[in-house]
Amino acid sequence: MKKSVQILIVIGLLCAINRLSYAQTAKATISNDSKLIISKHIYGQFAEHLGRGIYDGFWVDKNMPVKKQDRIRLDIVEALKKIKIPNLRWPGGCFADEYHWRDGIGPRLSRPKMVNTNWGGVVEDNSFGTHEFLQLCNLLGCEPYISGNVGSGTVQEMSNWIEYLNFDGTSPMTAMRAQNGHPKPYNVTFWGVGNESWGCGGNMTPEYYSNEFRRYAAFAKNYPNATLKKIATGPSDADYNWTESLMKNVGTRMWGLALHHYTLPTGDWKDKGSATKFTREDYFKTMQNTLKMEELVTKHSAIMDKYDPNKKVALVVDEWGIWTNVEPGTNPGFLFQQNSLRDALIAGTNLNIFNNHCERVKMACLAQAVNVLQSLILTKKEKMVLTPTYHIFDMYKVHQDARLLPIKLDAPDFEMNGQKIPAINASASQDAAGKIHISFVNIDATKAIEVKADMGDMKWDTVDGQILTSANLTDINTFENPNKLKIAAFSGAKKSGNNVIVTLPAHSVVVLELK
């Protein structure tokens, strides 16, 4: 009897080991049959007049001991140039619909001050305005994306701003531009017609906003060398009725439809959870919430397909990222939060989703670039730190304007308390030089996963890689220890026939290069 029990125990242990082994193995198939391009504009950024994003972020005191051009902080510029940010959205956000552009041009000392009623009630001196923003974009080598004021502005105000920026001729607007130091036009093409018009931008219904968009857009003129890409306020999260209404009533009059979706760790706007102090259960729920982006993009795209089967209208996810409670002791209206390994996994996951939906998703903007929400960069006086999220954009820049390689995954689940989510996600592309890049995210908190990826008929000889991970999901980069999380060389991948076999450590992001 005792021997039989021992045999049963051994068999049970073997079965458990087999199940564990299976749970740590995944298969992928990567095909070469797509002509779709992953637009570089998916890797865009957002800089709102909010907290320390513009003032004391990009735009600093003239006496601050850092390298500057005018008052633009150049160490930030160089860091963002390195990751090749393709566009920068400005001036908001909610701020856009209370911003009047003429207050931000001309001699700085004579510009009127304004109250930022959306973000902390602070008084701004308007020293950072249109010309300063476009100078910043020029230094960054990126395209400007301007959000116009529909909420508290007028059709004429937006029309005049566009003329001021883009007309190459003689008019009162161009004379004013020349007087302010820029005789030639800026040729700004990305133009947001309002922001969150369902909320802070005017509390409009979709039907009312559809009519407003058509009215504003009619006077948003194209000028030579500046054909506008007009981006409409799109839905918040799962507001599918908004998308339906805009597609029905506006359709291809817009270049893009903007979707906003933030990852809330708790799912509760009143208490969103900490950026740095969270349990494994909190982490699991956060990843559940961020993976909803796949469902949102899929369902909104399906509605758009009904009215636009040729996919002329882009889905523009121009606000996304994790939103937590602010750091203790900071202004609640400034939305300053730290940035952990968890945030890097969120960034990699969302970028994989956008890449795989590049047929419809043509543009996205992380919220936000500096010192606000899921920042790429944090500053403290003259100090600057690159966040884990920054390193993801550095690793993923290889996908910009590369050809999508569709990937199918057969992977295990990450399980907790009887709930399951996919443990890994991925996207793949081939660049103009023929190099193949595969980005993997293993969100499992404890388990390494081996992936066997079938590369089909694609030719390649070597595989190299990079990895971002750390000992703890809560690990962060600080001003005292700015390199705790940084990109490292990765040697956990090998060639086997025409398969690539890669072992992804727990809670890691890996980008492979095959050539």
XYZ file of C-alpha atoms in Angstrom:
515
model
C 0.000 0.000 0.000
C 2.790 2.391 0.961
C 4.672 1.634 -2.294
C 1.554 2.325 -4.345
C 1.135 5.697 -2.667
C 4.767 6.552 -3.418
C 4.273 5.623 -7.091
C 1.164 7.799 -7.274
C 3.052 10.706 -5.710
C 5.887 10.324 -8.232
C 3.403 10.188 -11.123
C 1.666 13.283 -9.768
C 4.947 15.141 -9.508
C 5.897 14.179 -13.062
C 2.527 15.391 -14.337
C 2.970 18.661 -12.471
C 6.449 19.116 -13.950
C 5.087 18.402 -17.429
C 2.309 20.937 -16.921
C 4.834 23.507 -15.674
C 7.067 22.813 -18.664
C 4.153 23.241 -21.040
C 3.076 26.428 -19.300
C 6.507 27.914 -19.933
C 6.587 27.196 -23.664
C 5.099 29.191 -26.525
C 5.023 28.962 -30.319
C 4.957 31.787 -32.826
C 4.549 31.908 -36.588
C 5.820 34.992 -38.387
C 4.712 35.489 -41.991
C 6.141 37.489 -44.845
C 2.930 38.184 -46.743
C 2.037 41.716 -45.634
C 2.652 44.996 -47.422
C 1.459 47.084 -44.484
C 3.817 49.703 -43.053
C 4.063 50.489 -39.343
C 3.847 54.275 -39.446
C 6.576 56.058 -37.568
C 3.855 58.337 -36.204
C 2.681 55.548 -33.882
C 5.731 56.514 -31.807
C 4.572 60.091 -31.209
C 4.615 62.090 -27.976
C 2.452 64.603 -26.160
C 3.462 67.864 -24.443
C 0.589 69.697 -22.755
C 0.681 72.863 -20.691
C 0.307 70.772 -17.562
C 2.384 70.722 -14.403
C 6.084 70.726 -15.235
C 5.743 69.432 -18.770
C 6.391 72.692 -20.617
C 7.478 75.177 -17.954
C 10.395 73.695 -15.969
C 10.428 70.793 -18.444
C 11.129 71.708 -22.047
C 11.197 75.449 -21.256
C 13.405 76.463 -18.335
C 14.544 79.564 -16.509
C 17.210 81.457 -18.428
C 19.557 81.121 -15.432
C 19.284 77.336 -15.065
C 22.817 75.855 -15.471
C 22.013 73.468 -18.345
C 22.749 73.712 -22.050
C 19.937 75.634 -23.750
C 18.895 77.170 -27.031
C 16.919 80.239 -26.048
C 15.181 78.618 -23.043
C 14.695 75.179 -24.592
C 16.508 72.530 -22.558
C 18.865 70.735 -24.944
C 19.641 67.583 -22.925
C 15.944 66.721 -23.244
C 16.074 67.503 -26.960
C 19.076 65.235 -27.493
C 17.472 62.379 -25.557
C 14.274 62.575 -27.618
C 16.192 62.867 -30.893
C 17.969 59.615 -30.026
C 14.682 57.704 -29.977
C 13.516 59.482 -33.159
C 10.229 60.864 -31.911
C 8.233 61.527 -35.107
C 5.671 64.048 -33.827
C 4.853 66.144 -30.779
C 1.276 67.082 -29.836
C 0.652 70.540 -28.290
C -0.766 72.602 -26.481
C -3.219 70.028 -25.052
C -5.149 68.115 -23.916
C -7.804 69.965 -21.952
C -5.574 73.048 -22.059
C -6.061 73.328 -25.841
C -9.688 74.382 -25.520
C -8.881 77.326 -23.265
C -5.762 78.424 -25.175
C -5.917 81.462 -27.450
C -2.916 81.422 -29.728
C -2.521 85.179 -30.198
C -1.694 85.464 -26.480
C 1.449 83.425 -27.150
C 3.074 85.402 -29.968
C 4.966 88.686 -30.155
C 7.357 90.178 -27.591
C 7.318 87.952 -24.531
C 7.238 90.730 -21.973
C 4.029 92.087 -23.479
C 2.196 88.772 -23.715
C -0.829 88.545 -21.393
C -0.751 86.103 -18.534
C -3.417 83.407 -18.233
C -4.798 81.039 -15.614
C -4.491 77.340 -16.396
C -7.875 76.389 -14.972
C -7.601 72.724 -15.913
C -4.287 71.947 -14.250
C -3.718 73.428 -10.836
C -4.982 76.958 -11.388
C -1.444 78.215 -11.966
C -0.727 81.460 -13.811
C 1.284 81.104 -17.034
C 3.101 83.992 -18.699
C 2.649 82.664 -22.259
C 6.407 82.884 -22.860
C 6.142 79.473 -24.536
C 3.854 79.888 -27.525
C 3.559 79.035 -31.204
C 7.040 80.107 -32.316
C 8.731 78.495 -29.327
C 6.871 75.231 -29.905
C 7.801 75.142 -33.579
C 11.416 75.947 -32.702
C 11.324 72.966 -30.338
C 9.954 70.699 -33.086
C 12.658 71.919 -35.448
C 15.353 71.070 -32.892
C 13.761 67.649 -32.333
C 13.450 66.965 -36.058
C 9.799 65.991 -35.555
C 6.483 67.088 -37.010
C 4.272 69.403 -34.961
C 0.739 68.274 -34.152
C -1.338 71.246 -33.003
C -4.682 70.899 -31.225
C -6.974 73.815 -32.033
C -9.443 75.476 -29.690
C -13.027 74.432 -30.461
C -14.344 74.562 -26.881
C -13.883 78.273 -26.114
C -12.515 79.510 -29.423
C -14.041 80.497 -32.760
C -13.915 79.288 -36.325
C -12.118 82.483 -37.313
C -9.512 82.043 -34.566
C -8.548 78.578 -35.773
C -8.682 79.615 -39.426
C -6.376 82.561 -38.742
C -3.922 80.352 -36.833
C -3.667 78.008 -39.785
C -3.159 80.934 -42.159
C -0.528 82.384 -39.801
C 1.334 79.077 -39.831
C 0.978 77.951 -43.429
C 0.235 80.723 -45.957
C 3.154 81.828 -48.154
C 1.804 85.101 -49.457
C 0.659 88.550 -48.468
C -2.025 88.867 -45.805
C -2.470 90.382 -42.329
C -1.580 86.991 -40.780
C 1.645 86.551 -42.773
C 2.657 90.146 -42.062
C 2.219 89.434 -38.350
C 4.262 86.228 -38.650
C 7.085 88.087 -40.399
C 7.004 90.803 -37.760
C 7.439 88.035 -35.168
C 10.588 86.787 -36.877
C 9.468 84.070 -39.307
C 8.734 85.348 -42.845
C 8.426 81.860 -44.363
C 5.536 79.519 -43.513
C 5.900 76.629 -41.085
C 3.686 74.241 -43.131
C 2.072 72.464 -40.185
C -0.103 69.631 -41.474
C -1.293 67.683 -38.386
C -4.213 69.578 -36.922
C -6.550 68.525 -34.129
C -10.042 70.014 -34.350
C -10.612 70.302 -30.617
C -9.798 67.836 -27.849
C -12.083 65.611 -25.769
C -15.108 67.541 -26.975
C -17.256 65.021 -25.083
C -15.701 66.260 -21.814
C -13.350 69.111 -20.913
C -13.467 70.375 -24.511
C -17.131 71.348 -24.357
C -19.308 68.507 -23.000
C -20.756 68.004 -26.486
C -22.857 65.188 -27.860
C -21.366 63.301 -30.812
C -24.015 64.697 -33.143
C -23.331 68.284 -32.061
C -19.559 67.810 -32.317
C -19.934 66.271 -35.778
C -21.548 69.482 -36.966
C -18.914 71.595 -35.220
C -16.135 69.580 -36.836
C -17.651 70.077 -40.283
C -17.981 73.821 -39.664
C -14.463 74.311 -38.296
C -12.934 72.011 -40.904
C -14.589 73.954 -43.721
C -12.550 77.025 -42.749
C -9.356 75.095 -41.972
C -7.806 75.791 -45.349
C -5.129 73.945 -47.261
C -2.254 76.084 -48.522
C 0.511 75.117 -50.966
C 2.895 72.621 -49.295
C 0.513 72.266 -46.324
C -2.398 69.951 -46.993
C -3.996 69.522 -43.581
C -4.460 66.193 -41.850
C -7.513 67.086 -39.764
C -7.948 64.926 -36.671
C -11.363 64.828 -35.029
C -12.105 64.316 -31.362
C -12.795 60.630 -31.128
C -14.164 58.415 -28.383
C -13.186 57.981 -24.789
C -12.468 54.334 -24.073
C -15.448 52.147 -25.099
C -17.794 54.899 -26.306
C -18.629 53.068 -29.540
C -21.640 55.309 -30.150
C -19.285 58.290 -30.516
C -17.287 56.492 -33.192
C -20.464 55.397 -34.984
C -21.807 58.949 -35.022
C -18.571 60.553 -36.215
C -18.041 57.999 -38.967
C -21.654 58.401 -40.100
C -21.751 62.201 -40.013
C -18.146 63.172 -40.791
C -16.631 60.142 -42.515
C -13.660 60.832 -44.755
C -13.807 64.598 -44.184
C -11.373 63.837 -41.362
C -7.882 62.405 -41.753
C -8.016 60.768 -38.346
C -10.251 59.958 -35.381
C -8.637 60.322 -31.945
C -9.118 57.594 -29.330
C -8.166 58.271 -25.683
C -7.607 55.411 -23.257
C -5.568 55.373 -20.062
C -4.504 52.359 -18.032
C -5.784 52.837 -14.477
C -4.182 50.327 -12.081
C -7.322 50.071 -9.942
C -9.853 50.979 -12.611
C -11.048 53.762 -10.279
C -10.519 57.426 -11.196
C -10.836 58.518 -7.539
C -8.012 56.287 -6.296
C -5.960 55.091 -9.226
C -3.217 53.405 -7.191
C 0.456 54.115 -6.577
C 3.128 54.337 -9.255
C 5.700 52.579 -7.073
C 3.981 50.760 -4.208
C 1.873 47.946 -5.579
C 1.397 44.239 -4.972
C 1.585 41.418 -7.488
C -2.217 41.364 -7.462
C -2.239 45.103 -8.251
C 0.195 44.438 -11.078
C -1.988 41.686 -12.535
C -5.056 43.946 -12.549
C -3.056 46.754 -14.147
C -1.953 44.483 -16.991
C -5.535 43.280 -17.414
C -6.571 46.897 -17.814
C -3.830 47.798 -20.284
C -4.668 44.790 -22.474
C -8.139 46.297 -22.992
C -6.455 48.462 -25.622
C -6.554 45.434 -27.966
C -10.330 45.176 -27.584
C -10.861 48.929 -27.966
C -8.761 49.225 -31.119
C -10.421 46.147 -32.632
C -13.997 47.258 -31.926
C -13.551 50.895 -32.909
C -11.777 49.765 -36.092
C -14.688 47.464 -36.940
C -17.129 50.401 -36.714
C -14.828 52.515 -38.874
C -14.675 49.680 -41.431
C -18.471 49.890 -41.921
C -18.227 53.455 -43.195
C -14.662 53.460 -44.493
C -13.817 50.018 -45.924
C -10.776 51.420 -47.714
C -9.329 52.595 -44.385
C -8.739 56.180 -45.454
C -9.436 57.481 -41.932
C -6.701 56.797 -39.385
C -7.364 55.712 -35.827
C -5.172 58.110 -33.836
C -4.532 57.008 -30.240
C -3.211 60.396 -29.229
C -3.543 59.924 -25.461
C -2.511 56.638 -23.883
C -0.409 55.345 -21.011
C -0.672 54.518 -17.312
C -2.286 57.065 -14.979
C -1.606 56.635 -11.254
C -1.964 58.784 -8.177
C 0.559 61.624 -8.064
C 3.750 61.262 -6.080
C 3.221 62.118 -2.378
C 3.853 65.765 -1.620
C 3.435 66.996 -5.189
C 0.701 69.242 -6.603
C -2.324 67.026 -7.429
C -2.985 69.164 -10.507
C 0.495 68.528 -11.936
C 0.071 64.759 -12.511
C 3.679 63.944 -11.673
C 4.235 60.214 -11.209
C 7.235 57.913 -11.084
C 7.888 55.287 -13.737
C 8.638 51.630 -12.950
C 9.389 48.406 -14.779
C 5.612 47.863 -14.797
C 5.261 50.990 -16.935
C 7.845 49.695 -19.393
C 5.863 46.476 -19.813
C 2.731 48.573 -20.400
C 4.516 50.647 -23.035
C 5.868 47.624 -24.877
C 2.478 45.899 -24.798
C 0.575 48.891 -26.182
C 3.135 49.542 -28.898
C 2.859 45.887 -29.960
C -0.926 46.334 -30.202
C -0.565 49.471 -32.329
C 2.025 47.840 -34.591
C -0.216 44.840 -35.224
C -3.155 47.155 -36.059
C -1.116 49.454 -38.310
C -3.621 49.062 -41.138
C -5.934 51.366 -39.153
C -3.739 52.836 -36.378
C -1.555 55.382 -38.151
C -0.631 57.635 -35.242
C -0.375 57.619 -31.455
C 0.950 59.933 -28.741
C 2.121 58.752 -25.336
C 0.921 60.925 -22.450
C 3.319 62.601 -21.789
C 6.903 63.383 -22.766
C 8.341 65.151 -19.696
C 7.353 65.223 -15.989
C 3.668 64.336 -16.568
C 1.935 60.919 -16.337
C 3.890 58.102 -18.061
C 6.874 60.287 -18.843
C 9.866 59.447 -20.949
C 11.956 61.930 -18.974
C 11.875 63.305 -15.433
C 13.730 66.439 -14.338
C 14.713 68.006 -11.013
C 16.385 71.354 -11.471
C 19.455 70.642 -13.613
C 19.194 66.849 -13.176
C 17.509 64.627 -15.748
C 16.627 60.933 -15.671
C 15.472 58.610 -18.459
C 12.592 56.399 -17.371
C 12.076 52.694 -18.159
C 9.398 53.794 -20.643
C 12.016 55.875 -22.487
C 14.127 52.762 -22.968
C 11.183 50.912 -24.538
C 10.806 53.630 -27.171
C 14.562 53.408 -27.752
C 14.348 49.631 -28.286
C 11.199 49.818 -30.444
C 12.335 52.631 -32.768
C 13.455 49.908 -35.203
C 9.770 49.381 -36.110
C 9.281 52.926 -37.377
C 8.204 52.900 -41.047
C 9.134 49.209 -41.301
C 6.985 46.590 -43.026
C 4.706 44.651 -40.701
C 5.391 40.925 -40.391
C 2.152 39.404 -39.041
C 2.734 37.192 -36.027
C 0.542 34.478 -34.544
C 1.161 33.393 -30.961
C 0.228 30.188 -29.183
C 1.294 31.086 -25.680
C 0.515 30.239 -22.049
C -1.568 32.395 -19.737
C -0.481 34.455 -16.783
C -2.856 33.331 -14.019
C -3.794 34.857 -10.697
C -6.732 34.217 -8.372
C -8.558 32.210 -11.011
C -8.178 34.856 -13.720
C -6.060 34.625 -16.861
C -4.418 36.986 -19.335
C -1.987 36.189 -22.175
C 1.500 35.943 -20.731
C 3.290 37.279 -23.794
C 2.591 39.642 -26.662
C 4.723 40.523 -29.657
C 5.041 42.345 -32.959
C 7.490 42.008 -35.836
C 8.687 44.030 -38.807
C 11.303 44.158 -41.561
C 13.139 47.395 -42.264
C 14.317 48.829 -45.579
C 17.730 47.167 -45.164
C 16.089 43.732 -44.808
C 16.712 43.344 -41.080
C 13.923 41.635 -39.124
C 12.951 42.852 -35.670
C 10.712 41.039 -33.194
C 9.607 42.714 -29.968
C 8.422 40.411 -27.176
C 6.878 41.328 -23.832
C 6.652 38.684 -21.118
C 4.241 40.086 -18.537
C 4.314 36.985 -16.327
C 5.573 38.125 -12.941
C 7.482 34.928 -12.082
C 7.962 32.621 -15.070
C 10.427 32.596 -17.919
C 8.862 31.528 -21.234
C 10.599 29.844 -24.126
C 9.266 30.869 -27.530
C 9.893 28.935 -30.720
C 9.203 31.259 -33.637
C 8.857 29.819 -37.140
C 10.262 32.341 -39.606
C 8.805 30.618 -42.672
C 10.670 31.334 -45.906
C 12.513 34.428 -44.654
C 16.278 34.345 -44.993
C 18.502 35.212 -42.044
C 21.750 33.989 -40.515
C 22.300 35.650 -37.138
C 20.241 36.825 -34.187
C 21.119 39.491 -31.624
C 18.990 41.187 -29.042
C 18.382 43.742 -26.330
C 16.513 43.369 -23.060
C 14.971 45.584 -20.417
C 14.145 44.009 -17.069
C 14.963 44.302 -13.376
C 14.725 42.282 -10.197
C 11.417 43.848 -9.113
C 8.374 45.156 -10.935
C 8.485 48.228 -8.685
C 12.079 49.141 -9.595
C 12.563 52.703 -10.868
C 15.284 55.055 -12.038
C 15.925 57.938 -9.648
C 18.035 61.078 -9.732
C 20.381 59.346 -7.272
C 20.444 56.070 -9.243
C 19.477 56.948 -12.831
C 20.688 53.696 -14.418
C 19.063 51.040 -12.273
C 16.968 50.072 -15.306
C 18.717 50.325 -18.641
C 18.948 48.418 -21.898
C 21.318 45.451 -21.850
C 22.613 43.072 -24.486
C 20.551 39.875 -24.720
C 22.016 36.483 -25.571
C 19.016 34.268 -24.873
C 18.093 33.622 -28.501
C 19.469 31.149 -31.058
C 18.872 29.895 -34.576
C 17.527 26.363 -35.066
C 16.907 25.640 -38.707
C 14.710 28.515 -39.771
C 13.272 28.900 -36.278
C 14.420 31.389 -33.706
C 14.265 30.051 -30.163
C 14.230 32.654 -27.412
C 13.874 32.396 -23.654
C 12.122 35.454 -22.248
C 12.860 36.097 -18.559
C 9.928 36.918 -16.304
C 8.639 40.513 -16.554
C 10.907 41.494 -19.431
C 10.881 43.216 -22.796
C 13.123 41.736 -25.483
C 13.748 43.017 -29.002
C 15.539 40.674 -31.413
C 17.324 41.576 -34.644
C 17.662 38.905 -37.315
C 19.903 39.512 -40.294
